Amino acid sequence: GSGKSTLIDNYTNWEGNALQFYPSYTDNPLLQIYIGSKVLVQEIASSLLGDTSKYARRALLKLWKRLFRRKDPNVVIVLNGMELQNSEPEYLEYLKQKAHIIRGKINLLGQIRKKPVKVRIALTYMDQMEGFSEFSEFLKQNSIPMTLEFKTGDAADIHSCLDSYEKHLSLALKSLTADKYLKAITFLRKTPNLFQ
């Protein structure tokens, strides 16, 4: 329910490729592989993600050793951005447990390539967060990419993650209506606390 399938659909055009005799493998819910024009995507179902058995490890190693013999993988972790607002201790513990499970799979990829693996986090459903639509609309109109980099992951790094966008506020003030500008500012101010 985090939006993985929608993200894959939007970036691969796998259905169009299937019509051109490049079929994806989507019959098995545990192993879904989508073929795009320039990318091959493996969607890992939550049941497989949570499987820490030696059988699952062996099967993933067998698959990934062939896939990533010469190419480096890019891991994309899809999170529902709205759920990050939940600060209940049980939910935070659940997130921590999921993070350890995902880290185990990433470490497996790192063992295959014998080097660190690039990891990206895609936040979905952010359009439901106050000010995000206005902020992203402004960035898109001005060809400003929305990419955040966390170098250390400590509190100061996370809190300053959107600081680089503040230099664009004067342009936003000129190009957005007052209402949209205030919503974009709200998003800029609240989001670092969300990432904490």
Short mmCIF file of C-alpha atoms in Angstrom, two decimals, residues 25 29 31 48 74 83 87 129 142-143 166 168 170 178:
data_model
loop_
_atom_site.label_atom_id
_atom_site.label_comp_id
_atom_site.label_asym_id
_atom_site.label_seq_id
_atom_site.Cartn_x
_atom_site.Cartn_y
_atom_site.Cartn_z
CA TYR A 25 7.12 -11.51 -15.21
CA PRO A 29 3.24 -12.23 -6.29
CA LEU A 31 8.68 -12.36 -7.67
CA LEU A 48 9.44 -11.86 0.67
CA ASN A 74 19.88 0.87 -7.46
CA GLU A 83 2.58 7.67 7.36
CA SER A 87 4.90 9.30 15.87
CA MET A 129 0.73 16.93 2.80
CA ASN A 142 11.28 26.55 -12.76
CA SER A 143 13.08 23.28 -13.64
CA GLU A 166 15.57 28.73 0.51
CA HIS A 168 14.60 30.14 -4.46
CA SER A 170 12.36 35.19 -3.66
CA ALA A 178 0.19 34.63 -1.72
#
